PDB file of C-alpha atoms in Angstrom:
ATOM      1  CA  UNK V  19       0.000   0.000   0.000  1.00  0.00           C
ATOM      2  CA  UNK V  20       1.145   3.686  -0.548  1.00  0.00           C
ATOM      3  CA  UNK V  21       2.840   5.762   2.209  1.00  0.00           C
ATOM      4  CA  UNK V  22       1.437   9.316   3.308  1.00  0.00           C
ATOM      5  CA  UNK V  23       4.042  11.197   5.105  1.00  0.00           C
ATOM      6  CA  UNK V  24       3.913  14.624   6.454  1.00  0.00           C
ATOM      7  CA  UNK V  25       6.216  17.012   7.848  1.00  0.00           C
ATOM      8  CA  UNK V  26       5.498  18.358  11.147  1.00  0.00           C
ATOM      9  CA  UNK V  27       5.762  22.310  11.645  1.00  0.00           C
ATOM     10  CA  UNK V  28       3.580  24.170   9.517  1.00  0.00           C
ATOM     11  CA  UNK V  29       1.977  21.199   7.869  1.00  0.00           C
ATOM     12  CA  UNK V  30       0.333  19.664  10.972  1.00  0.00           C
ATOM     13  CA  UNK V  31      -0.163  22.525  12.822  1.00  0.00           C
ATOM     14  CA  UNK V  32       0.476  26.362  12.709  1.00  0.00           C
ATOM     15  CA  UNK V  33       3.298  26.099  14.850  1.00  0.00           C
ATOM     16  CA  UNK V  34       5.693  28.693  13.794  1.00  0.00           C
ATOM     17  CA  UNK V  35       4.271  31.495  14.795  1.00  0.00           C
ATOM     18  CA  UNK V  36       2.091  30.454  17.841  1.00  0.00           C
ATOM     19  CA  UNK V  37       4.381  27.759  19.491  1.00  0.00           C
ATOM     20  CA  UNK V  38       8.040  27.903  18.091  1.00  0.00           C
ATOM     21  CA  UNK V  39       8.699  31.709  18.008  1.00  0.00           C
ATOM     22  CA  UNK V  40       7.283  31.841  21.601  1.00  0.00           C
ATOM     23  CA  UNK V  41       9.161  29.380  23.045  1.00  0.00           C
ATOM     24  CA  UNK V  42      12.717  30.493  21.254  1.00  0.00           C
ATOM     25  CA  UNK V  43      12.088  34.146  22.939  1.00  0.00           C
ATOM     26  CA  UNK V  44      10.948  32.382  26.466  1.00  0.00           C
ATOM     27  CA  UNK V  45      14.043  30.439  26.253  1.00  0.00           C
ATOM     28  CA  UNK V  46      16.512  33.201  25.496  1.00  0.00           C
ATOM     29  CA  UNK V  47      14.550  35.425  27.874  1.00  0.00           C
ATOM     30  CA  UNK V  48      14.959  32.583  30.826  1.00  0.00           C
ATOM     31  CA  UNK V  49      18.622  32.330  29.655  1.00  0.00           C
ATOM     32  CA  UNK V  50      19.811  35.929  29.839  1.00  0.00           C
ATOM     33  CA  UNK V  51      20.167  36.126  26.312  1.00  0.00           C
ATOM     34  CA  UNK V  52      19.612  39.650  24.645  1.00  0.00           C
ATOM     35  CA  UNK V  53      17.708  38.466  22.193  1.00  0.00           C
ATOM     36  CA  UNK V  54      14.097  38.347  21.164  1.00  0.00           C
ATOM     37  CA  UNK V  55      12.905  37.457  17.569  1.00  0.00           C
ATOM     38  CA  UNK V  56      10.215  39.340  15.280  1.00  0.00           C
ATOM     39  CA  UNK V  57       7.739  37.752  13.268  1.00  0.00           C
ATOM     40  CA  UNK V  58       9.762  39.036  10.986  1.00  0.00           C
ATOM     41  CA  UNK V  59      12.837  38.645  11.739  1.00  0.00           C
ATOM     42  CA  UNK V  60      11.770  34.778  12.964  1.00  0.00           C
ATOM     43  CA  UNK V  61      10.728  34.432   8.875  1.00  0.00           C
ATOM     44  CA  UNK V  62      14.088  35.033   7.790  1.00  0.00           C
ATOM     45  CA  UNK V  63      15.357  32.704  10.364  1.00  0.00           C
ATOM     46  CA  UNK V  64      12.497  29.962   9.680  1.00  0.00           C
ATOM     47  CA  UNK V  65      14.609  29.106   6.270  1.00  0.00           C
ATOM     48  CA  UNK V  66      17.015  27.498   8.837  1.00  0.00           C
ATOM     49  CA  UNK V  67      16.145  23.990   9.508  1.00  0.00           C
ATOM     50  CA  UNK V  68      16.368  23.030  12.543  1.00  0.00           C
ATOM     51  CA  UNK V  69      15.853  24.455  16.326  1.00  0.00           C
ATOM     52  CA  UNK V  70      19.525  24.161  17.869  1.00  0.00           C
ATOM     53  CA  UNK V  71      20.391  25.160  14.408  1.00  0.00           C
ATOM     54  CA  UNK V  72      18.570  28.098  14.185  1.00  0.00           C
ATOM     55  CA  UNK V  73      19.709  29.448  17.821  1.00  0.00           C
ATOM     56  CA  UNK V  74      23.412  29.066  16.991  1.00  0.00           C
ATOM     57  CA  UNK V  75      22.558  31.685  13.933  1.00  0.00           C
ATOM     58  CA  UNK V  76      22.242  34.530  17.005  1.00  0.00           C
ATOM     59  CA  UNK V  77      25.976  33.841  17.886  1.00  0.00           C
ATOM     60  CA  UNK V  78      27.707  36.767  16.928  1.00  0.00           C
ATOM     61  CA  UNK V  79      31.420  37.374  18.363  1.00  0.00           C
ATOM     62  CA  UNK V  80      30.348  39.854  20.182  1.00  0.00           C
ATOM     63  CA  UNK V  81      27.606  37.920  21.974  1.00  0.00           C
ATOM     64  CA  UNK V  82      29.649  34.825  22.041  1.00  0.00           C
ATOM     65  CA  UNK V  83      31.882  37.077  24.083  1.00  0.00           C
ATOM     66  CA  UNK V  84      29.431  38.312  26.376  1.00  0.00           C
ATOM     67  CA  UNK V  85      27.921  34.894  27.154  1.00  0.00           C
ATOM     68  CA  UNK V  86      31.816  33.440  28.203  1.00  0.00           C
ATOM     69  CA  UNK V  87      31.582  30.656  25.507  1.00  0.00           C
ATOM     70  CA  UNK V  88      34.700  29.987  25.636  1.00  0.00           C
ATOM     71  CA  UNK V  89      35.107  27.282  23.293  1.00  0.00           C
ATOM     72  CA  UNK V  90      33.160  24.647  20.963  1.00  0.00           C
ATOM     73  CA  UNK V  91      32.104  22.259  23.894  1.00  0.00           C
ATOM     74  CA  UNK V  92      30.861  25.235  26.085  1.00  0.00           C
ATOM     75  CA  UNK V  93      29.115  26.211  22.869  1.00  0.00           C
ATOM     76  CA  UNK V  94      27.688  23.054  22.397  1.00  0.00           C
ATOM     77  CA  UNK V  95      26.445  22.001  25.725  1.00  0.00           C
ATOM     78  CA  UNK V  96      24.786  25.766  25.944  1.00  0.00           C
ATOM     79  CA  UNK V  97      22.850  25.469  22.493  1.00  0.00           C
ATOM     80  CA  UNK V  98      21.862  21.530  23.698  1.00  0.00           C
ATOM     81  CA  UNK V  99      20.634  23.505  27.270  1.00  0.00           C
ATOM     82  CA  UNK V 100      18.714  25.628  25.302  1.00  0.00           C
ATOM     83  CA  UNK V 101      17.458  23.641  22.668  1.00  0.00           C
ATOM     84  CA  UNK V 102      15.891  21.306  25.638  1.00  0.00           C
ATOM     85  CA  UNK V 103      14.306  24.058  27.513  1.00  0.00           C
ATOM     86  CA  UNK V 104      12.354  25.490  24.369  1.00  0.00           C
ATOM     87  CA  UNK V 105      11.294  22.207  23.440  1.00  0.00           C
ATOM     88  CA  UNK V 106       9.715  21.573  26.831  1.00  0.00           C
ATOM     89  CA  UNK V 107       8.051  25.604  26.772  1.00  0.00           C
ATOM     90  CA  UNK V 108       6.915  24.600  23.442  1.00  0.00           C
ATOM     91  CA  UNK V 109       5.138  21.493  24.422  1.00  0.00           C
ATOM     92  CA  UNK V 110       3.207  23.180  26.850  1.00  0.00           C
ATOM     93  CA  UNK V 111       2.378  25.017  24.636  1.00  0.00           C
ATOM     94  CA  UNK V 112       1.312  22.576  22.013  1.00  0.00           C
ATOM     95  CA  UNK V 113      -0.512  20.932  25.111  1.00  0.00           C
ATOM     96  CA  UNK V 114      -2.615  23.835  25.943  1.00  0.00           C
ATOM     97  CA  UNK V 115      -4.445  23.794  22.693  1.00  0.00           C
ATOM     98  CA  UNK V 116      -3.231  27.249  21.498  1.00  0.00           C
ATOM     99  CA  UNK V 117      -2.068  25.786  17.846  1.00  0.00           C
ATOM    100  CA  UNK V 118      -5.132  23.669  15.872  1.00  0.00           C
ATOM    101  CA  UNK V 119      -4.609  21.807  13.479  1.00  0.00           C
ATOM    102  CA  UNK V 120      -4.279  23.048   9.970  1.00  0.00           C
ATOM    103  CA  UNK V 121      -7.454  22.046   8.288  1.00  0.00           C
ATOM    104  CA  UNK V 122      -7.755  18.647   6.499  1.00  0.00           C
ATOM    105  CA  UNK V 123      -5.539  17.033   8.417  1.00  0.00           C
ATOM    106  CA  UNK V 124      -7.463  14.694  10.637  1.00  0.00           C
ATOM    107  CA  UNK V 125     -10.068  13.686   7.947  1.00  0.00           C
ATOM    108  CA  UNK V 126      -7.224  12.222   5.602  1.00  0.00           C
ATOM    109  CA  UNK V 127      -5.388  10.894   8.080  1.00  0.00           C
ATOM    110  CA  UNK V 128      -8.558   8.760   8.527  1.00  0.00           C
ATOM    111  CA  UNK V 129      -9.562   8.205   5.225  1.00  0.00           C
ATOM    112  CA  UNK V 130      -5.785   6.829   4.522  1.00  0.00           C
ATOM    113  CA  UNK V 131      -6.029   4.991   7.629  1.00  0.00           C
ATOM    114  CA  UNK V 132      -9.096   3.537   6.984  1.00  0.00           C
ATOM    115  CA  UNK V 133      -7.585   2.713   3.687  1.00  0.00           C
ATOM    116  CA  UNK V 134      -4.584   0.790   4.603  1.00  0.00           C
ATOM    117  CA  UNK V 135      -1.812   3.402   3.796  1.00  0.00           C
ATOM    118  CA  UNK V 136       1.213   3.674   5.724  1.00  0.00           C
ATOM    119  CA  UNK V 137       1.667   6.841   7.715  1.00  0.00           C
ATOM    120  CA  UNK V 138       4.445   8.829   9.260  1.00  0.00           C
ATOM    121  CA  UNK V 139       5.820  11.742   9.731  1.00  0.00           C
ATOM    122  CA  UNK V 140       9.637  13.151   9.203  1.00  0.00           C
ATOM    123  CA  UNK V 141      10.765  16.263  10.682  1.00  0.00           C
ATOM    124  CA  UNK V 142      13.493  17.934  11.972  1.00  0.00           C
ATOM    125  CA  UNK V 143      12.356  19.115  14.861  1.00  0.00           C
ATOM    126  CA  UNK V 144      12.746  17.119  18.265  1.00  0.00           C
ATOM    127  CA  UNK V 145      10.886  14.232  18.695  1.00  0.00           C
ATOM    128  CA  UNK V 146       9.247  14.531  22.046  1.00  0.00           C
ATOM    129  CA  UNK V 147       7.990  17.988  20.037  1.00  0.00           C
ATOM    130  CA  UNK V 148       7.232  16.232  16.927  1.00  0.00           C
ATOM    131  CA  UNK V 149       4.762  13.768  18.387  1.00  0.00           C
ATOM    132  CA  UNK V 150       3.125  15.808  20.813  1.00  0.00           C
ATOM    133  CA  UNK V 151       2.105  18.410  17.793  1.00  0.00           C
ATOM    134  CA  UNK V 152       0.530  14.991  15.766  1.00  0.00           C
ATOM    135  CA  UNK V 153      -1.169  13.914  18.771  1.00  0.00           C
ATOM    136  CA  UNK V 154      -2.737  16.573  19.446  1.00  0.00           C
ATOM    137  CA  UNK V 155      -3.807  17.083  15.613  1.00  0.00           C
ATOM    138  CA  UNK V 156      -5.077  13.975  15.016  1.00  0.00           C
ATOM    139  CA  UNK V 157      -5.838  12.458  18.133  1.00  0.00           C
ATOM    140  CA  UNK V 158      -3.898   9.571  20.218  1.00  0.00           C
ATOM    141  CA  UNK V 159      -5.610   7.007  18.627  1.00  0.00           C
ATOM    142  CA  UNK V 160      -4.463   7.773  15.143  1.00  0.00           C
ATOM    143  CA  UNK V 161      -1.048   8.435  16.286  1.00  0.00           C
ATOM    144  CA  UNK V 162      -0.472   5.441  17.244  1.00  0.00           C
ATOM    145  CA  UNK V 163      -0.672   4.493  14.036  1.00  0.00           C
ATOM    146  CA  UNK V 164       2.423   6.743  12.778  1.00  0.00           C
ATOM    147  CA  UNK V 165       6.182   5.664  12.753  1.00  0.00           C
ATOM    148  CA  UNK V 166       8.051   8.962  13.599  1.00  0.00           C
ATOM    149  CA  UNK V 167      11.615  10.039  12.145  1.00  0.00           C
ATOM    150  CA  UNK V 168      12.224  13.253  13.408  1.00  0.00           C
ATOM    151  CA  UNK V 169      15.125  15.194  15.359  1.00  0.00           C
ATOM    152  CA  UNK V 170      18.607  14.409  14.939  1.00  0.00           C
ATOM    153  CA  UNK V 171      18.218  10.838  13.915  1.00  0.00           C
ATOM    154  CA  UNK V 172      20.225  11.999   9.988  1.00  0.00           C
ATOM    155  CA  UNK V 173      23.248  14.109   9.740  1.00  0.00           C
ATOM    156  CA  UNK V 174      22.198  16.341   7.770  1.00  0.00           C
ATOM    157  CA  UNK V 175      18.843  18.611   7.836  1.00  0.00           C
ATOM    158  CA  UNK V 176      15.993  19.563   5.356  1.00  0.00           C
ATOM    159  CA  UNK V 177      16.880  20.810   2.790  1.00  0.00           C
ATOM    160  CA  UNK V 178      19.279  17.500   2.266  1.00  0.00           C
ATOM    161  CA  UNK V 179      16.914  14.479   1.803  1.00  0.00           C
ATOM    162  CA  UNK V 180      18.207  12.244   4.528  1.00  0.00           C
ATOM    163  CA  UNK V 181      15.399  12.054   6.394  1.00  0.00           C
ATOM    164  CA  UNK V 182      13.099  10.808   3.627  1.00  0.00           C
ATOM    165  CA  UNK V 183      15.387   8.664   2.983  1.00  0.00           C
ATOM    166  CA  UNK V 184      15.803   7.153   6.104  1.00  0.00           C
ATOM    167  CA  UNK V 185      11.548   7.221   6.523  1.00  0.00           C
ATOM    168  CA  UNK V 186      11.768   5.319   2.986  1.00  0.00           C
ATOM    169  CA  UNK V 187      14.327   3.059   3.581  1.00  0.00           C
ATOM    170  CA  UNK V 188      12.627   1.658   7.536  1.00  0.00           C
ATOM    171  CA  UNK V 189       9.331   2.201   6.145  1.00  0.00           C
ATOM    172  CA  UNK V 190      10.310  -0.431   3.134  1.00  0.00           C
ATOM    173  CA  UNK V 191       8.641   1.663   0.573  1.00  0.00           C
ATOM    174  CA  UNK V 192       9.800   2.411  -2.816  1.00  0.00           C
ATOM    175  CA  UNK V 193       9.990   6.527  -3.099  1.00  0.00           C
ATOM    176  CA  UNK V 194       7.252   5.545  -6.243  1.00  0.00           C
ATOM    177  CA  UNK V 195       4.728   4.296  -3.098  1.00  0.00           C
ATOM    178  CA  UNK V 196       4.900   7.356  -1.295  1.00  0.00           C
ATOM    179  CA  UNK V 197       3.883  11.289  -0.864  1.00  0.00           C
ATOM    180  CA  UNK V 198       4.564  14.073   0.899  1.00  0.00           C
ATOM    181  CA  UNK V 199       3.270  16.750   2.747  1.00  0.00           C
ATOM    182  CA  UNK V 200       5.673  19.683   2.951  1.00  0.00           C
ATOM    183  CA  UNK V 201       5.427  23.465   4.178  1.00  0.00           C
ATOM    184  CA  UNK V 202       8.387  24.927   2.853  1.00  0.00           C
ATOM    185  CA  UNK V 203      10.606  25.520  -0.194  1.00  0.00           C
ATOM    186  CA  UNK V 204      13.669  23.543   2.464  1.00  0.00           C
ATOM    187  CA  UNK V 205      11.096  21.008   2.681  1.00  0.00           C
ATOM    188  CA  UNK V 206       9.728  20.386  -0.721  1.00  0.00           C
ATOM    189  CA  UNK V 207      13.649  20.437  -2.053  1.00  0.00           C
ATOM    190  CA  UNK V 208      14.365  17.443   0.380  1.00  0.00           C
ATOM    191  CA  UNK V 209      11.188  15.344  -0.425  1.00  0.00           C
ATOM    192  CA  UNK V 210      12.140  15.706  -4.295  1.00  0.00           C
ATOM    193  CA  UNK V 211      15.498  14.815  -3.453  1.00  0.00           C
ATOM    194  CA  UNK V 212      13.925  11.562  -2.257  1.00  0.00           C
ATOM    195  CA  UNK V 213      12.231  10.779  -5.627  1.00  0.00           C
ATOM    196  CA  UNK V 214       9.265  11.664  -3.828  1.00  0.00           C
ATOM    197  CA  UNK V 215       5.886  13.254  -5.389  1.00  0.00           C
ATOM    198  CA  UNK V 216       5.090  16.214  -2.615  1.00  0.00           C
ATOM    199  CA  UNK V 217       1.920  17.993  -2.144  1.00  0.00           C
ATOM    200  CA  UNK V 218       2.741  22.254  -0.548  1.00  0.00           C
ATOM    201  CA  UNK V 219       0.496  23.465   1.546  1.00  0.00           C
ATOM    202  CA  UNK V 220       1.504  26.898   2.219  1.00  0.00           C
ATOM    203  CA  UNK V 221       1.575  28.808   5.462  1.00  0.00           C
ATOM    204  CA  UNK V 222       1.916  32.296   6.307  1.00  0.00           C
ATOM    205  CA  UNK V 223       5.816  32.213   6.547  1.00  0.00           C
ATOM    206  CA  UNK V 224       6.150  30.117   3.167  1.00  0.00           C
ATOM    207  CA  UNK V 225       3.664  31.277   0.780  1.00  0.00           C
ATOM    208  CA  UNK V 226       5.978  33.062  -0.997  1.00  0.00           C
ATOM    209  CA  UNK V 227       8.540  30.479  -1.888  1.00  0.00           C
ATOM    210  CA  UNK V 228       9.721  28.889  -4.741  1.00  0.00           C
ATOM    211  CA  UNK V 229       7.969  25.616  -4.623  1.00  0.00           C
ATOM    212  CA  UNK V 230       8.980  24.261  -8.348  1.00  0.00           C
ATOM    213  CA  UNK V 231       8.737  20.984  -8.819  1.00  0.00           C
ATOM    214  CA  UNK V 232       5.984  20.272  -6.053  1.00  0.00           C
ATOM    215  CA  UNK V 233       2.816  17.885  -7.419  1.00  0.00           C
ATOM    216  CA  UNK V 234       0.379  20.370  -6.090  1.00  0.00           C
ATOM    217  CA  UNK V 235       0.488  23.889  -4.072  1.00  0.00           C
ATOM    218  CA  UNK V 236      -2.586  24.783  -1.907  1.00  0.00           C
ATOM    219  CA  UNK V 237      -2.977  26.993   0.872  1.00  0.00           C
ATOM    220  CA  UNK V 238      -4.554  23.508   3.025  1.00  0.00           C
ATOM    221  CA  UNK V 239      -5.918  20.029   2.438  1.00  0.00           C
ATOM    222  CA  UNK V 240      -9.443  21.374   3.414  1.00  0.00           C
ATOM    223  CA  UNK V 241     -12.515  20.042   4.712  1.00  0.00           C
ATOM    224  CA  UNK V 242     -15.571  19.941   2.679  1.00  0.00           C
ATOM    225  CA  UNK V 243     -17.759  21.418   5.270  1.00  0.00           C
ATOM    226  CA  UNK V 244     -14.956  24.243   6.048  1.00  0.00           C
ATOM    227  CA  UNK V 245     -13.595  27.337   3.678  1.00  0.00           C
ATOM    228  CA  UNK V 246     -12.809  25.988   0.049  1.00  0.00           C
ATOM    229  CA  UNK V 247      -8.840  25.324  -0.967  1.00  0.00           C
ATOM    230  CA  UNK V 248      -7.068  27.720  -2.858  1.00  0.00           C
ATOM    231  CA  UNK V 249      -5.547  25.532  -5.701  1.00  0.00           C
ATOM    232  CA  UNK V 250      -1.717  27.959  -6.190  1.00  0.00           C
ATOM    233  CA  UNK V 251      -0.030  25.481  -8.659  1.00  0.00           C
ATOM    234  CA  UNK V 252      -1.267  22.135 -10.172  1.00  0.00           C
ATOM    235  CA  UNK V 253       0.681  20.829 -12.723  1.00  0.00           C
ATOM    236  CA  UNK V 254      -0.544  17.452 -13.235  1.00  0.00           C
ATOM    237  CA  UNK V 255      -4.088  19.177 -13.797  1.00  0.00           C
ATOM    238  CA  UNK V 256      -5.571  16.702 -11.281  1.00  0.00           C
ATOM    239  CA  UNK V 257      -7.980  19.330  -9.789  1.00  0.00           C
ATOM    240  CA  UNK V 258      -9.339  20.014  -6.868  1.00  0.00           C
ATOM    241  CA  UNK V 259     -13.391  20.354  -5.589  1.00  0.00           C
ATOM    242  CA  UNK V 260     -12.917  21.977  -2.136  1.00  0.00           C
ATOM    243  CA  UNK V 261     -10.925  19.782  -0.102  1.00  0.00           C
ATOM    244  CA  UNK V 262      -7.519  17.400  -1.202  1.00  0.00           C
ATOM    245  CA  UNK V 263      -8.860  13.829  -0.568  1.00  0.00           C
ATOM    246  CA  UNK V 264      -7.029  10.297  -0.662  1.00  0.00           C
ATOM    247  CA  UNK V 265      -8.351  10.001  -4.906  1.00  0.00           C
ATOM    248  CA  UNK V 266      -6.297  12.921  -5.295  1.00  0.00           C
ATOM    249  CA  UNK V 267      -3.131  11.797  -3.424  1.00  0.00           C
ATOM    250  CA  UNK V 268      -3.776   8.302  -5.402  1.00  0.00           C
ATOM    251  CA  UNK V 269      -4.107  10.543  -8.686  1.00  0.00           C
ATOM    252  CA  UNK V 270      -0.765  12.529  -8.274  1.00  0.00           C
ATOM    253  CA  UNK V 271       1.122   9.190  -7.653  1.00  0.00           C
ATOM    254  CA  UNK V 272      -0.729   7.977 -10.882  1.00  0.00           C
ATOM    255  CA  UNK V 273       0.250  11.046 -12.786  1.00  0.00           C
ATOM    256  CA  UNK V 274       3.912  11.390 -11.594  1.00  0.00           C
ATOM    257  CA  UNK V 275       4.473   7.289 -11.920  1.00  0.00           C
ATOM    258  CA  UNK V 276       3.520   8.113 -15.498  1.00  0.00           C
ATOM    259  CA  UNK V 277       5.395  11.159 -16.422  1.00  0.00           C
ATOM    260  CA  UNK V 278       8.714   9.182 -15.115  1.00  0.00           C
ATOM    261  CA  UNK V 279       7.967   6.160 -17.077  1.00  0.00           C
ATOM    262  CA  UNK V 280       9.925   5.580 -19.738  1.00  0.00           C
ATOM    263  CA  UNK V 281       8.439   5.825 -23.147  1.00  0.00           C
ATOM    264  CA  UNK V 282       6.763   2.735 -24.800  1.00  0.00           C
ATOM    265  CA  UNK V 283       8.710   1.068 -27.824  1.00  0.00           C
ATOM    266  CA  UNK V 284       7.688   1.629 -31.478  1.00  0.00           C
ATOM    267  CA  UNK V 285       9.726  -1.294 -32.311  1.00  0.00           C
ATOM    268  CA  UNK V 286      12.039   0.046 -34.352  1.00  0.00           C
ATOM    269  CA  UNK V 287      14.915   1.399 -32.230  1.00  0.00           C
ATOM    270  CA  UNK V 288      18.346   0.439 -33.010  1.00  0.00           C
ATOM    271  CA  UNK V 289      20.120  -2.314 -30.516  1.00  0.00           C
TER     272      UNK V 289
END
C-alpha cells in the first residue's frame, strides 16, 4: 500500500508562529540572552532547519563574548541547554491547545487509515515535540498508528533528503509508493530529493517560496464542510473540488508514476 508522510511544523499545525517563536524568545529570555525574535525577523530565520540550528545563527562574536563561551564544547552544551528548555516551553504550549490543526488534516489521516496506507511523519524538529504536535492534531488514537523520524536521527537537515530517505528506507517503501506533505521551499527540495511526489500546503511564513517541482500547491488540504482550498499550482491538472482527498493523493502518484515512465517502444529502435 502507498505511504502518506507529512512534515510536522507548519503542515500539521500552525506552529511557527504560535508555538516555536514563543518558546525560542521564552528560552533566550529565561537564559539571559539579549535576544528576542520578530515575526519578521523569525521568517528570515524559519529558512534554517532546525531548532539548535537556528539558535546558533544569534551567535555573533560579540555575543559569544558576552555569554563566556569559551570554546566549541561550552558552545555546544549551551545550544543543547537551550534547545531542551524550548522544546519543553513549546510542548506546553502545544498541550494547551493554542495551535489547531491546519485544516484537512485529521479527515485524511482517517480516510488513509481507513484505507490501509502507511503513515508517518519526518521532521526535523525534536521528537518529544514532533509527536506531541501529531497527537494533538489527530488524536492519540491515530497516532499510534504513525512511525516517527524526526530530530537528529540523519546528519544532515531539510533541505538534504536524509530524512526521507531514512523514513523510505525503515518504512520499506519504494519513493514511487509514497507522498509528501511539505510546508516549505527547504522542505519540498528534500522530499524531491527523495524521488518523492510532494503535495505544498503553504503557510503564512512560506507562501511566498519557490515551490517548483511540487505535485500540487494549496494553501490547506481542506474540509468539505470548512472554507474551500485555494488551488496555487497544479501541474498534473488533477484538480481540486474543495478539499484534497485520498483520490487525489492516489491521482498525483498515478500522474507522476507516469510522467517518469519511460516511453513505450515503437519497435524500431536500433540495438
Amino acid at each position: 500500500m502507498p505511504a502518506l508522510i507529512f512534515d510536522c511544523d507548519g503542515v500539521l499545525a500552525d506552529t511557527e508562529q504560535y508555538g516555536h517563536l514563543p518558546a525560542f524568545n521564552r528560552t533566550f529570555a529565561e537564559f539571559g540572552v539579549p535576544v528576542q525574535w520578530s515575526v519578521d525577523e523569525y521568517a528570515e530565520r524559519v529558512k534554517i532547519g532546525g531548532g539548535k540550528e537556528r539558535m546558533r545563527s544569534i551567535l555573533t562574536p560579540a555575543l559569544i563574548a558576552e555569554l563566556s563561551l569559551d570554546d566549541d564544547a561550552s558552545t555546544d552544551a549551551t545550544i543543547l541547554a537551550w534547545h531542551k528548555r524550548k522544546t519543553e516551553i513549546y510542548k506546553g504550549l502545544v498541550e494547551s491547545g493554542v495551535m489547531p490543526a491546519r485544516p484537512g488534516i485529521a479527515r485524511i489521516v482517517k480516510e488513509a487509515r481507513d484505507a490501509g496506507w502507511t503513515l508517518a511523519v519526518a521532521s526535523t524538529s525534536a521528537e518529544p515535540a514532533v509527536r506531541a504536535v501529531l497527537t494533538h492534531a489527530v488524536g492519540k488514537d491515530l497516532a499510534a498508528h504513525f512511525a516517527v523520524f524526526a530530530g537528529d536521527v540523519v546528519p544532515a537537515k531539510k533541505p538534504a533528503p536524509d530524512i526521507y530517505l531514512l523514513a523510505l528506507r525503515e518504512l520499506g517503501v519504494s519513493a514511487h509508493d509514497a507522498i509528501v506533505v511539505e510546508d516549505s521551499g527547504n522542505g519540498l527540495r528534500a522530499a524531491v530529493a527523495a524521488g518523492l511526489t510532494t503535495v505544498v500546503t503553504v503557510s503564512g511564513f512560506t507562501r511566498e517560496e519557490d515551490f517548483t517541482g511540487a505535485a500540487l500547491v494549496v494553501s490547506s488540504l481542506g474540509d468539505p464542510d470548512g472554507e474551500p482550498v485555494e488551488v496555487l499550482d497544479d501541474p498534473h491538472g488533477v484538480g481540486v473540488s474543495g478539499a484534497v482527498t485520498l483520490a487525489t493523493l492516489q491521482a498525483l502518484l498515478a500522474a507522476a508514476s507516469t510522467a517518469t515512465s519511460p516511453a513505450p517502444s515503437t519497435g524500431t529502435e536500433t540495438p
